Coordinates of C-alpha atoms and ligand atoms in Angstrom, one line a residue:
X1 CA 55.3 36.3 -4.8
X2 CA 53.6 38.7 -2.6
X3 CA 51.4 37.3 0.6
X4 CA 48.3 38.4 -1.1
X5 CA 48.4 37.3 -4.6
X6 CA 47.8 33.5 -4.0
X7 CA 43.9 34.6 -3.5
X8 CA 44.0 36.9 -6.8
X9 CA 45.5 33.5 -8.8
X10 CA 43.3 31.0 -6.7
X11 CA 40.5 32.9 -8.6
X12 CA 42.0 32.7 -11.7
X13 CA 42.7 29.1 -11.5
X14 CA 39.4 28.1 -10.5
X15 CA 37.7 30.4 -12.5
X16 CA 35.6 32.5 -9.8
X17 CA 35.5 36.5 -8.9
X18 CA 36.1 37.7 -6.0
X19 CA 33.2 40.4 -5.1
X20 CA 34.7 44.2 -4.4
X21 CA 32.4 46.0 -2.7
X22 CA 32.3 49.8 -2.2
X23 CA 31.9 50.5 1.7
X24 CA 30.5 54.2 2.9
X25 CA 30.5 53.8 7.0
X26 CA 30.6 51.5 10.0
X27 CA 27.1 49.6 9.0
X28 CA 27.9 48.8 5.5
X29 CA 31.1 47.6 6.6
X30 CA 29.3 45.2 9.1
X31 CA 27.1 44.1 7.0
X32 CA 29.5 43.3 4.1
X33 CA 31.4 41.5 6.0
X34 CA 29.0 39.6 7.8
X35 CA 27.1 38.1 5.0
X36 CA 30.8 37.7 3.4
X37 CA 31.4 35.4 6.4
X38 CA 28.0 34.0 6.6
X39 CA 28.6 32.7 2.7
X40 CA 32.6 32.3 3.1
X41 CA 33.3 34.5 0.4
X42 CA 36.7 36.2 0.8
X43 CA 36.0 40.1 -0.3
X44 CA 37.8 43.3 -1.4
X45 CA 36.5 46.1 0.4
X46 CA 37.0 49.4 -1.6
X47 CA 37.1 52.7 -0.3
X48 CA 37.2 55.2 -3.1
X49 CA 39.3 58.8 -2.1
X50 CA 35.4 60.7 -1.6
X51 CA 34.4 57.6 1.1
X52 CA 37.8 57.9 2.7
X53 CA 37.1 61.8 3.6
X54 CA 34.0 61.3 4.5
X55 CA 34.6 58.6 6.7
X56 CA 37.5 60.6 8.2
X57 CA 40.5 59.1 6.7
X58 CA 42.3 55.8 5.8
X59 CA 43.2 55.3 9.6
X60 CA 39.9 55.4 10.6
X61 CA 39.0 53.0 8.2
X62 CA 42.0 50.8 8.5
X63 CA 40.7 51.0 12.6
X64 CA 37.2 50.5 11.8
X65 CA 37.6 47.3 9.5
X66 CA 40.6 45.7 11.7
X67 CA 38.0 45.9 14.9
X68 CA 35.4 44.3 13.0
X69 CA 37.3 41.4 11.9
X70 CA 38.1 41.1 15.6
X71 CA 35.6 42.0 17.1
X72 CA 32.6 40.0 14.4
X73 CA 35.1 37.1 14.3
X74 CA 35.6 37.4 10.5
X75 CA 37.5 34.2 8.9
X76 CA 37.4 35.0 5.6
X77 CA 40.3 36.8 3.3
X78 CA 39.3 40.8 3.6
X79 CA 41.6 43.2 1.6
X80 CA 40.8 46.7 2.4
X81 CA 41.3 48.4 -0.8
X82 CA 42.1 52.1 -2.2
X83 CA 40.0 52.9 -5.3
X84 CA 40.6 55.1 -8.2
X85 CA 43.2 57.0 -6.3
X86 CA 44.4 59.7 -8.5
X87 CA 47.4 60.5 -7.1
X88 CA 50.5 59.2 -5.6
X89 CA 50.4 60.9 -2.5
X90 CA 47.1 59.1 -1.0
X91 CA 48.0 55.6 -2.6
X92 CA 51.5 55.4 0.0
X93 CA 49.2 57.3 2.8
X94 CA 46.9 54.4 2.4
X95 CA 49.5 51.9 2.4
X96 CA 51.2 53.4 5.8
X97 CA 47.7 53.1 7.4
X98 CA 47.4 49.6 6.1
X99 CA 45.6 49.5 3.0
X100 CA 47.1 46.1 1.4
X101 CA 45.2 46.8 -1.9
X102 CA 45.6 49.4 -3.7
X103 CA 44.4 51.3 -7.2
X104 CA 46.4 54.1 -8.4
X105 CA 44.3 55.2 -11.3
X106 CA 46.4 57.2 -13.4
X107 CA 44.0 56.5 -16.6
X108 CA 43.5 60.0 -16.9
X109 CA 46.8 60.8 -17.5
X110 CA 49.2 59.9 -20.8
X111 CA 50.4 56.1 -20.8
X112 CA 53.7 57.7 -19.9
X113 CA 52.6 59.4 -16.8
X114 CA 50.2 56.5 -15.9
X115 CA 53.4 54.1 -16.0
X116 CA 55.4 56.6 -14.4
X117 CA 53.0 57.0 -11.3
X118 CA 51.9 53.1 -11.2
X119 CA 55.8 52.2 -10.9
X120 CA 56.0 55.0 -8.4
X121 CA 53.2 53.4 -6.3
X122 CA 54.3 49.8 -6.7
X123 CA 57.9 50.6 -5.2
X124 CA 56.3 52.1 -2.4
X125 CA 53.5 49.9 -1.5
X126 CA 56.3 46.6 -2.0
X127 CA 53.2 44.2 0.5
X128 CA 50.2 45.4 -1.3
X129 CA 47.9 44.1 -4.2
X130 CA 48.4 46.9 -6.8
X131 CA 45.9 47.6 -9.5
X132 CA 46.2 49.9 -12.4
X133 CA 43.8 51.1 -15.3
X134 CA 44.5 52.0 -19.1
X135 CA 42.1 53.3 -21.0
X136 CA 39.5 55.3 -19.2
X137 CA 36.2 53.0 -17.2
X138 CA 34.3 56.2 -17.6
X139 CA 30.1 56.6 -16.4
X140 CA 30.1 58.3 -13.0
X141 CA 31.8 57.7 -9.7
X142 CA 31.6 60.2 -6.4
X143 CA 29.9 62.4 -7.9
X144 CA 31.9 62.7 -11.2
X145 CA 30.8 61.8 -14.7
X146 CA 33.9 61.5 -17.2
X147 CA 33.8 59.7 -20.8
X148 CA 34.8 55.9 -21.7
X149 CA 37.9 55.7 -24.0
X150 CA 38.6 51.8 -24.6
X151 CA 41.8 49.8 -24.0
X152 CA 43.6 48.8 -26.4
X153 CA 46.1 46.1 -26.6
X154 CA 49.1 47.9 -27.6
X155 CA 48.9 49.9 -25.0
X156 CA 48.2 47.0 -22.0
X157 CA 51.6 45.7 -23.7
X158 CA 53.6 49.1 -23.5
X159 CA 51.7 49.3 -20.0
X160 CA 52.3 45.8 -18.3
X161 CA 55.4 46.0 -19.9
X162 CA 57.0 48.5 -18.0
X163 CA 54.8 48.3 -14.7
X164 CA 54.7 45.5 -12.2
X165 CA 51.0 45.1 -11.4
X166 CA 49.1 42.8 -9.7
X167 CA 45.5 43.0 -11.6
X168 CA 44.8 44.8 -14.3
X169 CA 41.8 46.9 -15.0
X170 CA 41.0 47.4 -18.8
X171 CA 38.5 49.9 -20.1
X172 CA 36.5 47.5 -22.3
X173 CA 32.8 49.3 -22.4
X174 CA 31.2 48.7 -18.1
X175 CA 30.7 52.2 -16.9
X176 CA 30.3 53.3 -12.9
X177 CA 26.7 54.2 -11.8
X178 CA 23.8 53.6 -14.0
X179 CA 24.1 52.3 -17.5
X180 CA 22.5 54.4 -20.2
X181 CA 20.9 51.9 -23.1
X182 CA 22.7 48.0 -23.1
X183 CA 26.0 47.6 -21.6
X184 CA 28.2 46.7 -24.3
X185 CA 31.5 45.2 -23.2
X186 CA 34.3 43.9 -25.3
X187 CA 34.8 40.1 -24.3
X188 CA 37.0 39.4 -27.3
X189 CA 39.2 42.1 -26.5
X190 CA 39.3 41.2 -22.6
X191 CA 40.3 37.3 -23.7
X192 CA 42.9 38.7 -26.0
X193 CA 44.2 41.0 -22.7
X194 CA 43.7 37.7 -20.4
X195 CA 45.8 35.0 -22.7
X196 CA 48.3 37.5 -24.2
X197 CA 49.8 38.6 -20.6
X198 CA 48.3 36.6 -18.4
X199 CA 47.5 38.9 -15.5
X200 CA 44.3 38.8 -13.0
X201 CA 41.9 41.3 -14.6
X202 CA 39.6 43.5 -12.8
X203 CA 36.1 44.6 -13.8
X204 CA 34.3 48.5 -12.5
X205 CA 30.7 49.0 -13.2
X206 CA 29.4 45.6 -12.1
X207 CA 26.6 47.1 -10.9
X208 CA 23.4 46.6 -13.8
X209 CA 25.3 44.0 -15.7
X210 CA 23.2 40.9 -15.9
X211 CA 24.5 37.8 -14.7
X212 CA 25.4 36.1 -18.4
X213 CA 27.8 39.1 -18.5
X214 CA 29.4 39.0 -15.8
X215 CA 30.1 35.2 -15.6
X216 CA 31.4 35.6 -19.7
X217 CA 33.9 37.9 -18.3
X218 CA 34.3 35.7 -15.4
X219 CA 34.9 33.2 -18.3
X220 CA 37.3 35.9 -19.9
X221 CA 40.2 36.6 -17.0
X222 CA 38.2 38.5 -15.0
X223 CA 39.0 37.6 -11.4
X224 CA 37.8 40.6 -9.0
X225 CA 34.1 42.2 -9.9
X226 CA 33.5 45.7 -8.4
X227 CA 29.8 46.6 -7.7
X228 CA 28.6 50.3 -5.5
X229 CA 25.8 51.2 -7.5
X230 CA 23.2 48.2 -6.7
X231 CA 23.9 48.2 -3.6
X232 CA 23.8 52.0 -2.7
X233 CA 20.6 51.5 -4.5
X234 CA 19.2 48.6 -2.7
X235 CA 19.7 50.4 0.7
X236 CA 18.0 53.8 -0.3
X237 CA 15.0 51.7 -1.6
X238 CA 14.7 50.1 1.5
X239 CA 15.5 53.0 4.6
X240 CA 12.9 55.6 1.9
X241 CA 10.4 52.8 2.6
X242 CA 11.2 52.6 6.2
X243 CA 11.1 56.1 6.6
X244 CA 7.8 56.9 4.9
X245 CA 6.1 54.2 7.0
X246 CA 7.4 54.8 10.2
X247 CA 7.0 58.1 10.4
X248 CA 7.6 58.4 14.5
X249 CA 11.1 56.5 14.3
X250 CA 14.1 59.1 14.9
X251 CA 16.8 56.3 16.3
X252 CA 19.3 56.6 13.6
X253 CA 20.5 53.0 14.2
X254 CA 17.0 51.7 13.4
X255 CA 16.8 54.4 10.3
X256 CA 20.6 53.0 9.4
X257 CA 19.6 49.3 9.7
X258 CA 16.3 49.1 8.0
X259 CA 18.6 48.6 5.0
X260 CA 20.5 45.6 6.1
X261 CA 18.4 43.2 4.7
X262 CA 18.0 44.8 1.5
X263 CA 21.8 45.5 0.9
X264 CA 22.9 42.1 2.1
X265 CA 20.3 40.1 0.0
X266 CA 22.3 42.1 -2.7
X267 CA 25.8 40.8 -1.6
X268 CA 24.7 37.6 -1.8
X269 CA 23.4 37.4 -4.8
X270 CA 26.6 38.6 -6.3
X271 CA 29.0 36.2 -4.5
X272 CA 26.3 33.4 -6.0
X273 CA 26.7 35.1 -9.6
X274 CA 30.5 35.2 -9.1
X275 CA 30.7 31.7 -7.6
X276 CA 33.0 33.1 -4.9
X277 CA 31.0 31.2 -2.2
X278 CA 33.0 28.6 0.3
X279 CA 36.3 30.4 -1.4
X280 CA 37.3 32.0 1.5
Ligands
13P1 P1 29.3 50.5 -9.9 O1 29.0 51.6 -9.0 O2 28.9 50.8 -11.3 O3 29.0 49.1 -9.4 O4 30.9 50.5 -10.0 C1 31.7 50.3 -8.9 C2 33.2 50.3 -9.2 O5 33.6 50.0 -10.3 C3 34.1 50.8 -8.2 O6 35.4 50.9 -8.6

């Protein structure tokens, strides 16, 4: 069994999520991981392939997140985490700057090719968490809008079948970014997916699902919840506010900060809704 798996199947067993949350710089990185370690919540933190150039690469971040669990005296379990990589090529760069999770997110692809580059990326990445998706999650994510196309389970049994993944994440109706109209997701399906192979499963679009949602797919086989949305939104609310009344302010630290609050009010709600608290 690999090093990290024992928190993935901890979850399962005791039927919590563990939060992912999508960092952007230095300060939502601090801030994630302090509430994280205020609550003792162990947490994914996921970098998706546009955060990763903007931040400056996966060194950096690898750098930036290993100094702050030094340097903040973090405790809790932190996987840094690749997300939605589309391509080989980034998923083993990760890996050799020390990204222990990793999502190679072939969906886009044929099942062939997605099993063919998942398998690719699992030999390569032997120490890390590896996560694939079939189907297609869909909504919008750095800056790209793409469709939903639904898993199905013949093709998570041709897919698990030949690939030796970690956690699994099924398209079954969440969407990135902002739902349009009520989220609709397929908990019958995601049982089926959850009993029939038995695999930790992974759940995008967390962000506007209500909290009887996400604990029935907590309920379901879920075992890692990603959110980026809410708290993207919970920030802007509160530095536009900050902004408009302090109109003299130019530090960017105190511009930067003014949504600390905000966004980690927003954490910990989710590690209450996921029950992920004193887990870590
Ligand atoms: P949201 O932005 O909808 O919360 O989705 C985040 C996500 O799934 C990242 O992989």
């Amino acid at each position: 069994m690999k090093l990290y798996s024992a928190m993935l199947l901890k979850a399962q067993n005791e039927h919590y999520a563990i939060p992912h949350f999508n960092i952007n710089n230095l300060e939502w990185t601090k801030y994630i991981l302090e509430e994280c370690e205020a609550n003792k919540s162990p947490v994914f933190l996921g970098v998706s392939l546009g955060a990763a150039k903007y931040m400056g690469g996966f060194d950096v971040i690898a750098g930036m997140v290993n100094g702050l669990i030094k340097d903040l005296n973090i405790t809790i379990p932190v996987m840094l985490h690749l997300d939605h990589a589309n391509n080989v090529e980034d998923c083993k760069k990760a890996y050799d700057a020390g990204f222990r999770s990793i999502m190679i997110d072939a969906s886009r692809y044929s099942l062939e090719e997605n099993i063919k580059m998942t398998k690719e990326v699992s030999e390569y990445c032997k120490d890390a968490l590896i996560e694939a998706e079939t189907g297609h999650i869909g909504g919008t994510e750095d800056n790209l809008t793409s469709e939903v196309y639904y898993t199905t389970i013949e093709d998570s049994r041709v897919f698990l079948n030949n690939t030796n993944i970690d956690m699994y994440a099924p398209a079954l109706g969440s969407v990135h970014g902002i739902y349009k109209g009520e989220p609709k997701i397929n908990t019958q399906r995601m049982q089926e997916i959850s009993t029939t192979f038995n695999i930790p499963l992974v759940l995008h679009g967390g962000s506007g699902l209500p909290e009887n949602i996400l604990k029935e797919c907590i309920k379901n086989g879920v075992c890692k919840i990603n959110f980026n949305t809410e708290l993207q939104l919970a920030w802007n609310k509160s530095v536009r506010d900050f902004i408009n009344n302090n109109i003299a302010v130019y530090d960017p630290r105190k511009i930067i900060s003014s949504g600390e609050e905000s966004l980690k009010k927003q954490v910990k709600t989710y590690i209450g809704i996921l029950g992920s608290k004193n887990k870590g």
